mmCIF file of C-alpha atoms and ligand atoms in Angstrom:
data_model
loop_
_atom_site.group_PDB
_atom_site.id
_atom_site.type_symbol
_atom_site.label_atom_id
_atom_site.label_comp_id
_atom_site.label_asym_id
_atom_site.label_seq_id
_atom_site.Cartn_x
_atom_site.Cartn_y
_atom_site.Cartn_z
ATOM 1 C CA MET A 28 23.941 49.898 -12.969
ATOM 2 C CA SER A 29 20.853 51.839 -11.956
ATOM 3 C CA SER A 30 17.517 51.156 -13.668
ATOM 4 C CA ILE A 31 16.919 54.917 -13.764
ATOM 5 C CA PRO A 32 18.247 56.500 -16.989
ATOM 6 C CA ALA A 33 20.932 58.768 -15.539
ATOM 7 C CA ALA A 34 21.618 60.778 -18.726
ATOM 8 C CA GLU A 35 17.914 61.644 -19.078
ATOM 9 C CA LEU A 36 17.643 62.535 -15.389
ATOM 10 C CA ALA A 37 20.812 64.649 -15.572
ATOM 11 C CA ALA A 38 19.347 66.574 -18.521
ATOM 12 C CA ARG A 39 16.196 67.282 -16.489
ATOM 13 C CA ILE A 40 18.261 68.402 -13.514
ATOM 14 C CA ARG A 41 20.216 70.800 -15.735
ATOM 15 C CA ARG A 42 17.009 72.139 -17.309
ATOM 16 C CA ALA A 43 15.691 72.811 -13.781
ATOM 17 C CA GLY A 44 18.881 74.748 -13.005
ATOM 18 C CA GLY A 45 20.092 72.234 -10.426
ATOM 19 C CA GLU A 46 23.779 72.313 -9.621
ATOM 20 C CA ARG A 47 23.945 70.464 -6.343
ATOM 21 C CA ILE A 48 21.205 67.935 -5.605
ATOM 22 C CA VAL A 49 19.796 65.661 -2.916
ATOM 23 C CA LEU A 50 18.351 62.337 -4.058
ATOM 24 C CA GLN A 51 15.378 60.751 -2.299
ATOM 25 C CA PHE A 52 14.048 57.216 -2.842
ATOM 26 C CA PRO A 53 11.195 55.153 -1.431
ATOM 27 C CA ASP A 54 12.479 52.208 0.598
ATOM 28 C CA GLY A 55 11.953 49.703 -2.224
ATOM 29 C CA LEU A 56 14.250 51.660 -4.546
ATOM 30 C CA LYS A 57 17.050 52.608 -2.123
ATOM 31 C CA ARG A 58 19.399 50.010 -3.684
ATOM 32 C CA GLN A 59 19.340 52.217 -6.775
ATOM 33 C CA ALA A 60 21.042 55.001 -4.817
ATOM 34 C CA ALA A 61 24.699 53.943 -5.023
ATOM 35 C CA PRO A 62 24.787 53.212 -8.781
ATOM 36 C CA LEU A 63 22.689 56.294 -9.594
ATOM 37 C CA VAL A 64 24.989 58.573 -7.584
ATOM 38 C CA ARG A 65 27.972 57.217 -9.555
ATOM 39 C CA GLU A 66 26.170 57.617 -12.886
ATOM 40 C CA LEU A 67 24.981 61.160 -12.139
ATOM 41 C CA ARG A 68 28.483 62.181 -11.068
ATOM 42 C CA ALA A 69 29.766 60.819 -14.375
ATOM 43 C CA GLU A 70 27.189 63.095 -16.051
ATOM 44 C CA GLY A 71 28.673 66.059 -14.165
ATOM 45 C CA ILE A 72 25.913 66.383 -11.517
ATOM 46 C CA GLU A 73 27.015 67.114 -7.959
ATOM 47 C CA VAL A 74 25.133 64.887 -5.510
ATOM 48 C CA ALA A 75 25.322 66.492 -2.066
ATOM 49 C CA ALA A 76 23.524 63.653 -0.273
ATOM 50 C CA VAL A 77 21.005 60.851 -0.470
ATOM 51 C CA ALA A 78 18.110 61.222 1.987
ATOM 52 C CA GLY A 79 18.149 58.174 4.243
ATOM 53 C CA ASP A 80 14.929 58.447 6.235
ATOM 54 C CA PRO A 81 11.993 56.182 5.368
ATOM 55 C CA CYS A 82 9.887 57.624 2.549
ATOM 56 C CA TYR A 83 6.415 56.387 1.588
ATOM 57 C CA GLY A 84 5.204 59.105 -0.737
ATOM 58 C CA ALA A 85 5.681 62.543 -2.275
ATOM 59 C CA CYS A 86 4.019 63.829 0.911
ATOM 60 C CA ASP A 87 7.386 63.406 2.634
ATOM 61 C CA LEU A 88 9.938 65.531 0.804
ATOM 62 C CA ALA A 89 13.487 65.614 2.198
ATOM 63 C CA LEU A 90 13.617 69.407 2.258
ATOM 64 C CA ASP A 91 15.578 69.336 5.532
ATOM 65 C CA ALA A 92 18.350 67.374 3.791
ATOM 66 C CA VAL A 93 18.400 69.977 0.998
ATOM 67 C CA ALA A 94 18.763 72.829 3.515
ATOM 68 C CA LEU A 95 21.332 70.962 5.608
ATOM 69 C CA THR A 96 23.604 70.241 2.651
ATOM 70 C CA ALA A 97 23.085 73.623 0.946
ATOM 71 C CA ALA A 98 21.793 71.813 -2.133
ATOM 72 C CA ASP A 99 19.596 73.630 -4.646
ATOM 73 C CA LEU A 100 17.342 70.828 -5.885
ATOM 74 C CA LEU A 101 15.634 67.740 -4.496
ATOM 75 C CA VAL A 102 15.219 64.820 -6.900
ATOM 76 C CA HIS A 103 12.368 62.712 -5.550
ATOM 77 C CA ILE A 104 12.194 59.271 -7.139
ATOM 78 C CA GLY A 105 9.182 56.987 -7.443
ATOM 79 C CA HIS A 106 6.131 59.188 -6.836
ATOM 80 C CA ALA A 107 4.066 61.810 -8.635
ATOM 81 C CA PRO A 108 3.678 65.177 -6.881
ATOM 82 C CA VAL A 109 0.913 65.594 -4.296
ATOM 83 C CA GLU A 110 1.326 69.362 -4.154
ATOM 84 C CA GLU A 111 3.053 72.202 -5.980
ATOM 85 C CA ARG A 112 6.634 72.671 -4.714
ATOM 86 C CA SER A 113 9.471 74.622 -6.247
ATOM 87 C CA GLY A 114 12.987 73.200 -6.075
ATOM 88 C CA VAL A 115 11.797 69.592 -6.524
ATOM 89 C CA ILE A 116 11.976 67.249 -9.521
ATOM 90 C CA TYR A 117 9.710 64.185 -9.420
ATOM 91 C CA TRP A 118 11.067 61.210 -11.294
ATOM 92 C CA GLU A 119 8.340 58.596 -11.472
ATOM 93 C CA TYR A 120 8.985 54.877 -11.694
ATOM 94 C CA PRO A 121 6.280 53.342 -13.897
ATOM 95 C CA LEU A 122 5.843 49.577 -13.826
ATOM 96 C CA GLU A 123 4.604 47.607 -16.820
ATOM 97 C CA PHE A 124 2.276 44.633 -16.871
ATOM 98 C CA ASP A 125 0.593 42.725 -19.669
ATOM 99 C CA PRO A 126 -2.663 44.635 -20.348
ATOM 100 C CA ALA A 127 -4.206 41.346 -21.556
ATOM 101 C CA SER A 128 -4.258 40.332 -17.850
ATOM 102 C CA ALA A 129 -7.305 42.627 -17.519
ATOM 103 C CA ALA A 130 -9.375 39.968 -19.300
ATOM 104 C CA ALA A 131 -9.264 37.964 -16.027
ATOM 105 C CA ALA A 132 -11.577 40.559 -14.447
ATOM 106 C CA VAL A 133 -14.284 40.260 -17.109
ATOM 107 C CA PRO A 134 -16.226 37.355 -15.500
ATOM 108 C CA LEU A 135 -16.672 39.430 -12.327
ATOM 109 C CA LEU A 136 -17.677 42.653 -14.058
ATOM 110 C CA GLN A 137 -21.366 43.366 -14.571
ATOM 111 C CA GLY A 138 -20.890 46.157 -17.130
ATOM 112 C CA PRO A 139 -21.777 47.574 -19.486
ATOM 113 C CA ARG A 140 -19.727 50.528 -18.168
ATOM 114 C CA VAL A 141 -16.780 50.213 -15.795
ATOM 115 C CA GLY A 142 -14.660 52.921 -14.164
ATOM 116 C CA LEU A 143 -10.918 52.267 -14.039
ATOM 117 C CA VAL A 144 -8.521 53.274 -11.241
ATOM 118 C CA THR A 145 -4.989 52.290 -10.301
ATOM 119 C CA THR A 146 -1.878 53.434 -8.448
ATOM 120 C CA VAL A 147 0.723 55.844 -9.813
ATOM 121 C CA GLN A 148 3.037 53.064 -11.046
ATOM 122 C CA HIS A 149 0.379 51.699 -13.416
ATOM 123 C CA ALA A 150 -1.495 54.870 -14.397
ATOM 124 C CA HIS A 151 0.154 54.870 -17.853
ATOM 125 C CA MET A 152 -1.346 51.393 -18.505
ATOM 126 C CA LEU A 153 -5.021 52.337 -18.120
ATOM 127 C CA ASP A 154 -5.628 53.188 -21.781
ATOM 128 C CA ALA A 155 -4.234 49.799 -22.826
ATOM 129 C CA VAL A 156 -6.471 48.098 -20.228
ATOM 130 C CA ALA A 157 -9.461 50.030 -21.579
ATOM 131 C CA GLY A 158 -8.616 48.665 -25.042
ATOM 132 C CA VAL A 159 -8.563 45.073 -23.763
ATOM 133 C CA LEU A 160 -11.904 45.527 -21.994
ATOM 134 C CA ALA A 161 -13.413 47.172 -25.091
ATOM 135 C CA ASP A 162 -12.505 44.023 -27.043
ATOM 136 C CA GLN A 163 -14.575 42.120 -24.461
ATOM 137 C CA GLY A 164 -17.560 44.409 -25.036
ATOM 138 C CA LEU A 165 -17.132 46.623 -21.968
ATOM 139 C CA GLU A 166 -17.292 50.396 -22.021
ATOM 140 C CA THR A 167 -14.758 52.059 -19.702
ATOM 141 C CA GLU A 168 -14.425 55.400 -17.977
ATOM 142 C CA ILE A 169 -11.259 57.033 -16.602
ATOM 143 C CA ALA A 170 -11.520 60.273 -14.626
ATOM 144 C CA PRO A 171 -8.955 63.011 -15.261
ATOM 145 C CA GLY A 172 -6.207 63.557 -12.687
ATOM 146 C CA GLY A 173 -5.795 66.592 -10.457
ATOM 147 C CA GLY A 174 -4.860 67.664 -6.952
ATOM 148 C CA ARG A 175 -2.902 64.970 -5.109
ATOM 149 C CA THR A 176 -3.391 62.504 -7.972
ATOM 150 C CA PRO A 177 -2.171 64.221 -11.160
ATOM 151 C CA HIS A 178 -2.574 61.165 -13.438
ATOM 152 C CA ALA A 179 -5.908 60.146 -14.961
ATOM 153 C CA GLY A 180 -7.386 57.282 -12.950
ATOM 154 C CA GLN A 181 -4.716 57.481 -10.241
ATOM 155 C CA VAL A 182 -5.702 56.848 -6.631
ATOM 156 C CA LEU A 183 -3.652 57.231 -3.469
ATOM 157 C CA GLY A 184 -4.262 55.991 0.057
ATOM 158 C CA CYS A 185 -5.022 59.622 0.904
ATOM 159 C CA SER A 186 -7.073 60.576 -2.179
ATOM 160 C CA TYR A 187 -9.815 58.811 -4.123
ATOM 161 C CA ALA A 188 -10.912 61.888 -6.093
ATOM 162 C CA THR A 189 -10.546 60.117 -9.465
ATOM 163 C CA ALA A 190 -12.809 57.295 -8.213
ATOM 164 C CA ARG A 191 -15.442 59.657 -6.812
ATOM 165 C CA ALA A 192 -15.516 61.528 -10.140
ATOM 166 C CA LEU A 193 -16.663 58.400 -12.026
ATOM 167 C CA SER A 194 -20.275 58.148 -13.136
ATOM 168 C CA SER A 195 -20.177 54.372 -13.681
ATOM 169 C CA THR A 196 -21.785 52.250 -10.968
ATOM 170 C CA GLU A 197 -18.942 49.724 -10.991
ATOM 171 C CA ILE A 198 -15.193 50.274 -10.621
ATOM 172 C CA LEU A 199 -12.227 48.082 -11.517
ATOM 173 C CA TYR A 200 -9.128 48.684 -9.398
ATOM 174 C CA ILE A 201 -5.901 47.402 -10.913
ATOM 175 C CA GLY A 202 -2.973 46.840 -8.574
ATOM 176 C CA THR A 203 -1.538 44.596 -5.919
ATOM 177 C CA GLY A 204 -3.296 44.138 -2.564
ATOM 178 C CA VAL A 205 -6.813 45.282 -1.686
ATOM 179 C CA PHE A 206 -6.096 48.328 0.487
ATOM 180 C CA HIS A 207 -6.739 50.875 -2.268
ATOM 181 C CA ALA A 208 -9.692 48.889 -3.619
ATOM 182 C CA ILE A 209 -11.380 48.932 -0.190
ATOM 183 C CA GLY A 210 -10.640 52.648 -0.001
ATOM 184 C CA VAL A 211 -12.337 53.136 -3.374
ATOM 185 C CA ALA A 212 -15.370 51.149 -2.161
ATOM 186 C CA LEU A 213 -15.632 53.240 1.030
ATOM 187 C CA ALA A 214 -15.066 56.537 -0.782
ATOM 188 C CA THR A 215 -17.651 55.835 -3.484
ATOM 189 C CA GLY A 216 -20.095 53.306 -2.011
ATOM 190 C CA LYS A 217 -19.897 51.498 -5.366
ATOM 191 C CA ARG A 218 -19.227 47.913 -6.339
ATOM 192 C CA VAL A 219 -15.449 47.473 -6.692
ATOM 193 C CA VAL A 220 -13.566 44.616 -8.317
ATOM 194 C CA ALA A 221 -9.812 44.341 -7.647
ATOM 195 C CA LEU A 222 -7.428 42.802 -10.159
ATOM 196 C CA ASP A 223 -3.798 41.949 -9.450
ATOM 197 C CA PRO A 224 -2.310 42.393 -12.947
ATOM 198 C CA TYR A 225 0.685 40.183 -12.156
ATOM 199 C CA THR A 226 -1.032 37.134 -10.659
ATOM 200 C CA GLY A 227 -4.393 37.526 -12.445
ATOM 201 C CA GLU A 228 -6.128 37.200 -9.056
ATOM 202 C CA VAL A 229 -9.477 38.964 -9.148
ATOM 203 C CA GLN A 230 -12.055 39.573 -6.398
ATOM 204 C CA GLU A 231 -15.003 41.726 -5.518
ATOM 205 C CA VAL A 232 -13.936 43.716 -2.464
ATOM 206 C CA ASN A 233 -15.973 43.824 0.681
ATOM 207 C CA ALA A 234 -15.388 46.656 3.141
ATOM 208 C CA ASP A 235 -17.610 45.164 5.865
ATOM 209 C CA ARG A 236 -14.828 43.348 7.699
ATOM 210 C CA LEU A 237 -12.766 46.532 7.884
ATOM 211 C CA LEU A 238 -15.787 48.471 9.128
ATOM 212 C CA ARG A 239 -16.464 45.895 11.863
ATOM 213 C CA ARG A 240 -12.839 46.149 13.008
ATOM 214 C CA ARG A 241 -13.008 49.943 12.986
ATOM 215 C CA PHE A 242 -16.231 49.920 15.025
ATOM 216 C CA ALA A 243 -14.571 47.711 17.663
ATOM 217 C CA LEU A 244 -11.566 50.082 17.826
ATOM 218 C CA ILE A 245 -13.816 53.099 18.402
ATOM 219 C CA GLU A 246 -15.467 51.238 21.286
ATOM 220 C CA ARG A 247 -12.053 50.373 22.795
ATOM 221 C CA ALA A 248 -10.907 53.986 22.424
ATOM 222 C CA ARG A 249 -13.906 55.209 24.441
ATOM 223 C CA LYS A 250 -12.207 53.858 27.572
ATOM 224 C CA ALA A 251 -8.984 55.872 27.063
ATOM 225 C CA GLU A 252 -8.143 58.435 29.752
ATOM 226 C CA THR A 253 -6.000 60.447 27.368
ATOM 227 C CA ILE A 254 -6.126 60.570 23.591
ATOM 228 C CA GLY A 255 -3.176 61.748 21.502
ATOM 229 C CA ILE A 256 -4.052 63.614 18.317
ATOM 230 C CA ILE A 257 -1.105 62.871 16.056
ATOM 231 C CA LEU A 258 0.007 65.796 13.901
ATOM 232 C CA SER A 259 2.548 64.842 11.240
ATOM 233 C CA THR A 260 5.534 67.091 10.600
ATOM 234 C CA LYS A 261 5.934 65.725 7.052
ATOM 235 C CA SER A 262 5.571 68.272 4.269
ATOM 236 C CA GLY A 263 2.442 66.852 2.622
ATOM 237 C CA GLN A 264 0.789 65.172 5.614
ATOM 238 C CA ALA A 265 0.644 68.014 8.149
ATOM 239 C CA ARG A 266 -2.961 68.992 8.928
ATOM 240 C CA PRO A 267 -2.617 71.380 11.901
ATOM 241 C CA ASP A 268 -6.105 72.875 11.545
ATOM 242 C CA LEU A 269 -7.701 69.448 11.575
ATOM 243 C CA ALA A 270 -5.626 68.370 14.595
ATOM 244 C CA ALA A 271 -6.640 71.527 16.499
ATOM 245 C CA ARG A 272 -10.319 71.070 15.596
ATOM 246 C CA LEU A 273 -10.268 67.440 16.758
ATOM 247 C CA ALA A 274 -8.428 68.286 19.993
ATOM 248 C CA ALA A 275 -11.134 70.835 20.790
ATOM 249 C CA LEU A 276 -13.752 68.054 20.726
ATOM 250 C CA SER A 277 -12.555 66.397 23.923
ATOM 251 C CA GLU A 278 -10.844 67.453 27.141
ATOM 252 C CA ARG A 279 -9.054 64.103 27.087
ATOM 253 C CA ALA A 280 -7.248 64.998 23.854
ATOM 254 C CA MET A 281 -3.842 66.604 23.278
ATOM 255 C CA VAL A 282 -1.996 67.247 20.027
ATOM 256 C CA ILE A 283 1.331 65.407 19.639
ATOM 257 C CA THR A 284 3.610 66.134 16.694
ATOM 258 C CA MET A 285 5.438 63.182 15.180
ATOM 259 C CA ARG A 286 7.610 62.559 12.160
ATOM 260 C CA GLU A 287 7.328 58.762 12.050
ATOM 261 C CA VAL A 288 4.251 57.347 13.770
ATOM 262 C CA THR A 289 5.646 54.368 15.668
ATOM 263 C CA ALA A 290 4.454 51.940 18.320
ATOM 264 C CA ALA A 291 7.463 52.959 20.446
ATOM 265 C CA GLU A 292 6.420 56.631 20.517
ATOM 266 C CA MET A 293 2.831 55.652 21.302
ATOM 267 C CA THR A 294 4.057 53.532 24.201
ATOM 268 C CA ASN A 295 6.312 56.350 25.437
ATOM 269 C CA PHE A 296 3.401 58.797 25.648
ATOM 270 C CA GLY A 297 1.143 56.149 27.143
ATOM 271 C CA CYS A 298 -2.158 57.455 25.782
ATOM 272 C CA GLY A 299 -5.015 54.958 25.733
ATOM 273 C CA ALA A 300 -5.808 55.812 22.118
ATOM 274 C CA TYR A 301 -4.547 58.041 19.320
ATOM 275 C CA VAL A 302 -6.146 59.857 16.428
ATOM 276 C CA ASN A 303 -4.246 59.944 13.166
ATOM 277 C CA THR A 304 -4.128 63.142 11.120
ATOM 278 C CA ALA A 305 -0.957 61.945 9.325
ATOM 279 C CA CYS A 306 -1.053 59.536 6.337
ATOM 280 C CA PRO A 307 -4.589 58.033 6.427
ATOM 281 C CA ARG A 308 -3.204 54.618 5.530
ATOM 282 C CA LEU A 309 -1.577 54.294 8.978
ATOM 283 C CA ALA A 310 -4.881 53.915 10.802
ATOM 284 C CA TYR A 311 -6.496 51.521 8.328
ATOM 285 C CA ASP A 312 -3.578 49.393 7.225
ATOM 286 C CA ASP A 313 -1.044 49.490 10.072
ATOM 287 C CA GLN A 314 -3.260 49.210 13.166
ATOM 288 C CA VAL A 315 -1.845 45.760 13.843
ATOM 289 C CA ARG A 316 1.576 47.389 14.565
ATOM 290 C CA PHE A 317 0.198 49.681 17.259
ATOM 291 C CA PRO A 318 -0.410 48.921 20.956
ATOM 292 C CA VAL A 319 -3.682 50.869 21.248
ATOM 293 C CA PRO A 320 -6.414 52.051 18.862
ATOM 294 C CA LEU A 321 -5.348 54.542 16.196
ATOM 295 C CA LEU A 322 -8.554 56.182 14.987
ATOM 296 C CA SER A 323 -9.130 58.185 11.854
ATOM 297 C CA PRO A 324 -10.419 61.770 12.307
ATOM 298 C CA GLN A 325 -13.929 60.688 11.292
ATOM 299 C CA GLU A 326 -13.858 57.795 13.768
ATOM 300 C CA PHE A 327 -12.878 60.199 16.544
ATOM 301 C CA GLU A 328 -15.818 62.395 15.565
ATOM 302 C CA ILE A 329 -18.061 59.339 15.989
ATOM 303 C CA LEU A 330 -16.503 58.677 19.408
ATOM 304 C CA CYS A 331 -17.161 62.302 20.402
ATOM 305 C CA GLY A 332 -20.773 62.119 19.212
ATOM 306 C CA VAL A 333 -20.451 64.780 16.499
ATOM 307 C CA ARG A 334 -20.808 62.268 13.649
ATOM 308 C CA ALA A 335 -23.158 59.300 13.339
ATOM 309 C CA TRP A 336 -21.796 55.826 12.541
ATOM 310 C CA GLU A 337 -24.120 55.832 9.504
ATOM 311 C CA ASP A 338 -22.101 58.798 8.189
ATOM 312 C CA TYR A 339 -18.814 56.888 8.356
ATOM 313 C CA ALA A 340 -16.378 58.268 5.764
ATOM 314 C CA ILE A 341 -12.864 57.289 4.782
ATOM 315 C CA ASP A 342 -10.163 59.802 5.651
ATOM 316 C CA GLU A 343 -8.629 61.653 2.700
ATOM 317 C CA ILE A 344 -6.223 64.593 2.528
ATOM 318 C CA GLU A 345 -7.474 67.466 0.390
HETATM 319 S S1 SF4 B 5 -0.186 60.630 2.767
HETATM 320 FE FE1 SF4 B 5 0.110 58.393 2.723
HETATM 321 S S2 SF4 B 5 -1.142 57.664 1.016
HETATM 322 FE FE2 SF4 B 5 -0.867 59.885 0.754
HETATM 323 S S3 SF4 B 5 0.933 60.105 -0.566
HETATM 324 FE FE3 SF4 B 5 1.635 60.156 1.555
HETATM 325 S S4 SF4 B 5 2.234 58.054 2.033
HETATM 326 FE FE4 SF4 B 5 0.910 57.995 0.205
#
């Protein structure tokens, strides 16, 4: 049985006028596909196909699968929208945790006022977390959602707008891993504490190590004879104007379109370095997978001498 309530989803599909749908899941939820297809069919919904390509966000809608199968609606599971699109239903997949776990962060928080941010799966928990922190004498602030992050307090690896909107000088990030927390620190320049709500692990994040690694990559990329400017073909990652502007900065640069940014494709083209205008997370979090430096747009600007290292900024998609 699927953990997605099929009857409720079927009702939403019918309300949206969908008669023949394509389902799309992030990799971690693809095992839900087979039972959900059965359950939706039992509800009278025609499922034309399940999109099988890797999917990491609502920036990568399987619109090609919809066109190919003559479906009339895409049901995208697991993410909130990053842009307005007709013909798409977003079915989010919220994850609960015990809000009392937020008390573990209190010893590291300076207060009295703390901004709260989290990922889409936990955005609905922020008010409960604020209540727990209020009981501990802390005032909290949550910025309204908008743009690529429609939920209050939600951050994405490509948008920290809800963190930048905070007036508090200290921010608590709630979620697993430190990638987003480091992004919040770089985007805001503020003190950031990260709390894993499942393990209770809490730490003040330090972006210096990442910055040292990024500086070394820029220096390595200076030696490249050719530099590939990667332009994503995914619906919500494509930044053609940015790619063209960056390519114009150097005669060594050429724009290369890619769907999946892989080490194999980088090796095939043989460039000495690449610049990433696709999902910003690829350059910061996945560099270890790639054979040569993958710079962010801002890092390439530093390499080309049109931006100073002191003006380093994290890449975000507007
Ligand atoms: S661009 Fe990257 S960080 Fe942004 S929604 Fe897509 S996968 Fe997530």
